[in-house]
Short mmCIF file of C-alpha atoms in Angstrom, two decimals:
data_model
loop_
_atom_site.label_atom_id
_atom_site.label_comp_id
_atom_site.label_asym_id
_atom_site.label_seq_id
_atom_site.Cartn_x
_atom_site.Cartn_y
_atom_site.Cartn_z
CA LEU A 1 163.67 100.06 99.03
CA SER A 2 166.29 102.18 100.84
CA PHE A 3 168.60 104.63 99.10
CA GLY A 4 171.51 102.24 99.58
CA GLY A 5 169.44 99.41 98.15
CA ALA A 6 168.53 101.54 95.14
CA LEU A 7 172.20 102.34 94.49
CA THR A 8 173.10 98.67 94.81
CA LEU A 9 170.37 97.71 92.35
CA ALA A 10 171.57 100.37 89.88
CA ALA A 11 175.16 99.13 90.21
CA LEU A 12 174.04 95.55 89.61
CA ALA A 13 172.07 96.66 86.55
CA PHE A 14 175.12 98.49 85.20
CA SER A 15 177.27 95.39 85.77
CA VAL A 16 174.72 93.11 84.12
CA GLY A 17 174.57 95.35 81.06
CA PHE A 18 178.37 95.53 80.89
CA ILE A 19 178.81 91.75 81.18
CA GLY A 20 175.87 91.10 78.85
CA TYR A 21 177.56 93.13 76.13
CA PHE A 22 180.61 90.85 76.08
CA ILE A 23 178.65 87.62 76.52
CA SER A 24 176.52 88.40 73.48
CA TRP A 25 179.40 89.67 71.32
CA PRO A 26 179.37 90.46 68.36
CA HIS A 27 175.74 91.48 68.86
CA GLY A 28 176.36 92.99 72.29
CA ARG A 29 174.67 96.33 71.61
CA GLU A 30 171.48 94.70 70.34
CA ILE A 31 171.26 91.80 72.81
CA GLY A 32 173.07 93.13 75.88
CA ILE A 33 170.44 95.82 76.43
CA LEU A 34 167.83 93.08 76.92
CA ALA A 35 169.51 91.70 80.05
CA VAL A 36 168.25 94.18 82.65
CA PRO A 37 164.64 94.51 81.40
CA SER A 38 164.47 90.72 81.10
CA GLY A 39 165.56 90.38 84.73
CA LEU A 40 163.01 92.99 85.78
CA ALA A 41 160.37 91.15 83.76
CA ILE A 42 160.96 87.96 85.75
CA TRP A 43 160.71 89.98 88.95
CA ALA A 44 157.55 91.70 87.69
CA VAL A 45 155.84 88.38 86.98
CA ARG A 46 156.62 87.03 90.45
CA CYS A 47 155.89 90.11 92.57
CA GLY A 48 152.09 89.91 92.68
CA ASN A 49 149.64 92.38 91.17
CA MET A 50 147.90 95.67 91.80
CA ALA A 51 144.85 93.99 93.35
CA ASP A 52 147.06 92.53 96.10
CA LEU A 53 148.31 96.03 96.84
CA MET A 54 144.75 97.35 97.04
CA ARG A 55 143.71 94.58 99.44
CA VAL A 56 146.35 95.56 101.99
CA ASN A 57 145.44 99.25 101.55
CA PRO A 58 141.64 99.19 101.77
CA SER A 59 140.84 102.75 102.90
CA LEU A 60 140.62 105.84 100.71
CA ALA A 61 143.54 107.57 102.47
CA GLN A 62 145.75 104.50 102.11
CA ARG A 63 145.00 104.14 98.41
CA GLN A 64 145.59 107.82 97.77
CA ALA A 65 149.01 107.46 99.38
CA VAL A 66 149.76 104.31 97.37
CA PHE A 67 148.83 105.86 94.03
CA ALA A 68 150.70 109.07 94.87
CA ALA A 69 153.85 106.94 95.27
CA LEU A 70 153.11 104.73 92.24
CA LYS A 71 152.84 107.83 90.05
CA TRP A 72 156.61 108.36 90.37
CA GLU A 73 157.83 104.79 90.82
CA PRO A 74 158.18 104.08 87.05
CA ILE A 75 160.93 106.71 86.86
CA PHE A 76 162.97 104.64 89.32
CA TRP A 77 162.57 101.47 87.24
CA LEU A 78 163.43 103.40 84.09
CA ALA A 79 166.62 104.58 85.82
CA ILE A 80 167.51 100.93 86.53
CA VAL A 81 166.97 100.06 82.86
CA ALA A 82 169.08 103.09 81.90
CA ALA A 83 171.87 101.86 84.19
CA GLY A 84 171.87 98.58 82.28
CA PHE A 85 172.03 100.48 79.00
CA GLY A 86 174.94 102.46 80.43
CA GLY A 87 176.85 99.25 81.11
CA VAL A 88 176.29 98.16 77.53
CA LEU A 89 177.53 101.51 76.19
CA LEU A 90 180.67 101.28 78.34
CA GLY A 91 181.34 97.79 77.01
CA GLN A 92 180.86 99.05 73.47
CA LYS A 93 183.26 101.93 74.06
CA ILE A 94 185.93 99.56 75.42
CA ARG A 95 185.51 96.94 72.70
CA SER A 96 184.94 99.09 69.63
CA ARG A 97 187.75 100.50 67.58
CA PRO A 98 187.66 104.20 66.78
CA GLU A 99 186.18 104.81 63.37
CA PRO A 100 186.31 107.87 61.14
CA ASP A 101 183.24 110.07 61.29
CA LYS A 102 180.60 109.09 58.81
CA ASN A 103 178.25 111.52 57.12
CA GLU A 104 174.90 110.17 58.22
CA GLU A 105 171.78 111.01 56.31
CA LYS A 106 169.92 113.63 58.31
CA SER A 107 166.20 114.21 58.66
CA ASN A 108 164.26 116.58 56.43
CA SER A 109 164.92 119.63 58.61
CA GLU A 110 166.71 120.70 61.74
CA LEU A 111 163.32 121.23 63.39
CA SER A 112 162.39 117.57 62.93
CA ILE A 113 165.51 116.48 64.86
CA TYR A 114 163.95 117.99 67.99
CA LEU A 115 160.26 117.66 67.11
CA ASN A 116 160.20 113.97 66.15
CA PRO A 117 161.41 112.68 69.54
CA ILE A 118 158.76 114.78 71.30
CA ILE A 119 156.09 113.42 68.96
CA ALA A 120 157.35 109.88 69.57
CA LEU A 121 157.37 110.34 73.35
CA VAL A 122 153.89 111.84 73.61
CA GLY A 123 152.52 109.58 70.89
CA SER A 124 153.88 106.47 72.61
CA VAL A 125 152.14 107.43 75.85
CA LEU A 126 148.82 107.88 74.03
CA ILE A 127 149.17 104.74 71.90
CA ALA A 128 150.08 102.65 74.94
CA GLN A 129 147.11 104.05 76.87
CA PHE A 130 144.75 103.20 74.03
CA CYS A 131 146.15 99.73 73.32
CA LEU A 132 146.36 98.71 76.98
CA ARG A 133 142.66 99.42 77.39
CA ILE A 134 142.03 97.01 74.52
CA PHE A 135 144.47 94.22 75.36
CA ALA A 136 144.55 94.22 79.19
CA GLN A 137 141.09 92.75 79.66
CA ASP A 138 139.26 90.74 82.28
CA VAL A 139 135.71 90.47 83.64
CA ARG A 140 133.77 93.73 83.38
CA VAL A 141 130.95 94.76 85.70
CA PHE A 142 128.42 97.50 84.97
CA ASP A 143 128.75 100.64 87.07
CA PRO A 144 126.09 103.38 86.88
CA ARG A 145 128.62 106.15 87.39
CA LEU A 146 131.73 104.93 85.57
CA GLY A 147 130.00 102.85 82.91
CA SER A 148 131.91 99.72 83.88
CA VAL A 149 134.76 98.55 86.07
CA MET A 150 137.22 95.80 85.24
CA ALA A 151 138.64 93.02 87.38
CA GLN A 152 142.40 92.62 87.79
CA PRO A 153 143.79 91.03 84.59
CA ALA A 154 145.90 87.89 84.93
CA VAL A 155 149.67 88.39 84.88
CA GLY A 156 149.94 86.71 81.49
CA GLN A 157 147.34 89.09 80.08
CA ILE A 158 149.27 92.07 81.40
CA VAL A 159 152.52 90.76 79.92
CA PHE A 160 150.86 90.36 76.52
CA ALA A 161 149.12 93.74 76.69
CA VAL A 162 152.19 95.77 77.64
CA LEU A 163 154.50 94.00 75.18
CA VAL A 164 152.10 94.47 72.27
CA SER A 165 151.12 98.05 73.16
CA PHE A 166 154.68 99.36 73.29
CA GLY A 167 155.66 97.17 70.35
CA ILE A 168 152.99 98.87 68.26
CA ALA A 169 154.15 102.33 69.37
CA ALA A 170 157.82 101.62 68.62
CA PHE A 171 156.95 100.06 65.24
CA ILE A 172 154.89 103.08 64.19
CA PHE A 173 157.48 105.68 65.13
CA LYS A 174 160.39 103.75 63.62
CA LYS A 175 158.41 103.16 60.43
CA PHE A 176 157.16 106.70 59.90
CA LEU A 177 159.61 108.95 61.80
CA ASN A 178 162.72 106.73 61.91
CA ILE A 179 162.84 107.14 65.69
CA SER A 180 164.86 104.96 68.06
CA TYR A 181 163.26 102.68 70.63
CA ILE A 182 164.61 105.01 73.34
CA TRP A 183 161.55 107.27 73.19
CA PRO A 184 158.87 104.56 73.52
CA ILE A 185 160.95 103.12 76.38
CA ALA A 186 160.99 106.55 78.06
CA ALA A 187 157.23 106.72 77.57
CA SER A 188 156.81 103.56 79.66
CA ALA A 189 157.72 105.64 82.71
CA LEU A 190 155.00 108.20 81.94
CA VAL A 191 152.00 105.99 81.16
CA THR A 192 151.25 105.03 84.77
CA GLY A 193 151.49 108.60 86.05
CA PHE A 194 149.27 109.85 83.23
CA ALA A 195 146.62 107.22 83.97
CA ILE A 196 146.63 107.88 87.73
CA THR A 197 146.34 111.63 87.19
CA ALA A 198 143.61 111.34 84.55
CA TYR A 199 141.47 108.48 85.86
CA LEU A 200 141.98 108.25 89.63
CA LYS A 201 140.83 111.58 90.97
CA GLN A 202 139.64 111.56 94.58
CA ASP A 203 135.92 111.23 93.83
CA ILE A 204 136.48 108.28 91.48
CA LEU A 205 138.80 106.56 93.92
CA GLN A 206 136.29 107.11 96.73
CA HIS A 207 133.56 105.57 94.56
CA LEU A 208 135.72 102.51 93.86
CA VAL A 209 136.55 102.07 97.54
CA GLY A 210 132.90 102.32 98.57
CA GLN A 211 131.23 100.32 95.80
CA HIS A 212 133.63 97.67 94.49
CA PRO A 213 136.05 95.00 95.77
CA ALA A 214 139.78 95.74 95.75
CA ALA A 215 140.30 93.71 92.58
CA PHE A 216 138.28 96.11 90.38
CA PHE A 217 139.65 99.13 88.52
CA CYS A 218 138.12 101.93 86.49
CA ASN A 219 140.84 101.75 83.84
CA ALA A 220 143.00 98.86 82.64
CA VAL A 221 146.19 100.92 82.83
CA THR A 222 145.81 101.43 86.57
CA SER A 223 145.82 97.65 87.10
CA VAL A 224 149.42 97.37 85.87
CA LEU A 225 152.27 97.69 88.36
CA PRO A 226 155.00 100.22 87.44
CA VAL A 227 157.71 97.54 87.31
CA GLN A 228 155.53 95.55 84.89
CA MET A 229 154.95 98.63 82.74
CA VAL A 230 158.63 99.54 82.45
CA ALA A 231 160.04 96.01 82.13
CA PHE A 232 157.66 94.77 79.46
CA GLY A 233 157.35 98.21 77.89
CA THR A 234 161.11 98.21 77.32
CA LEU A 235 161.12 94.71 75.82
CA GLY A 236 158.10 95.52 73.66
CA SER A 237 159.65 98.77 72.41
CA ILE A 238 162.86 97.02 71.37
CA ALA A 239 160.91 94.24 69.65
CA GLY A 240 158.67 96.71 67.82
CA TYR A 241 161.67 98.72 66.66
CA TRP A 242 163.42 95.70 65.16
CA LEU A 243 160.21 94.47 63.56
CA ALA A 244 159.97 97.85 61.82
CA VAL A 245 163.62 97.57 60.69
CA ARG A 246 162.92 94.11 59.31
CA TYR A 247 159.74 95.30 57.63
CA ASN A 248 161.53 98.24 55.98
CA HIS A 249 164.27 95.89 54.76
CA TRP A 250 161.66 93.51 53.35
CA ARG A 251 159.87 96.35 51.54
CA LYS A 252 163.11 97.51 49.92
CA HIS A 253 164.28 94.06 48.83
CA ALA A 254 161.02 92.23 48.14
#
């Protein structure tokens, strides 16, 4: 994707978020933000999978180059999602009437205002890593060096795994730290890079290239495309956040 194409995509995302806010009025803030990640999700389902990418890049050098690029690609998709959020915020600013400042209930300490988002960001990365290895499953084959390798999960399995994994993370941090879905969403851009750095060192990648077909991976997380991770991670984070809100409401009024 060229620089001009990237700017065009960001502008389209901003426009979609802006229009989505007014189409879904009076719930524009809550529903409008779903427009861009939903569009990316459709794209992510139709764009193939990681195994296809490995098949057209069979050598060690090619795969190293591919994963070096994929490590940073989620940040681009997160920027597209952020552009959509920006359109929603602009729509909200235009539509909303100015209100007097309200004294919101603050967290226990000033330290927690800065510490809780960091905990939520790092915790979401770790929770997503753990849950994806559980939910993104397919055929496993024994490997004497790695223990086992896993075949490329089906697209539907990846959709389920990413949605549930980030939903769990967002639910936990909303429930216990009262943290927005923004931080689990931001974590969706870090999970892929973390997995590539931790699990795809040169010797492991060389072993995979030499011993297994292109459709096999040493870790479930590395079988998920960045656009799939960010698109479904965003939708899962928003869903998990609102499930926690609903759960808290139910606990108070049950």
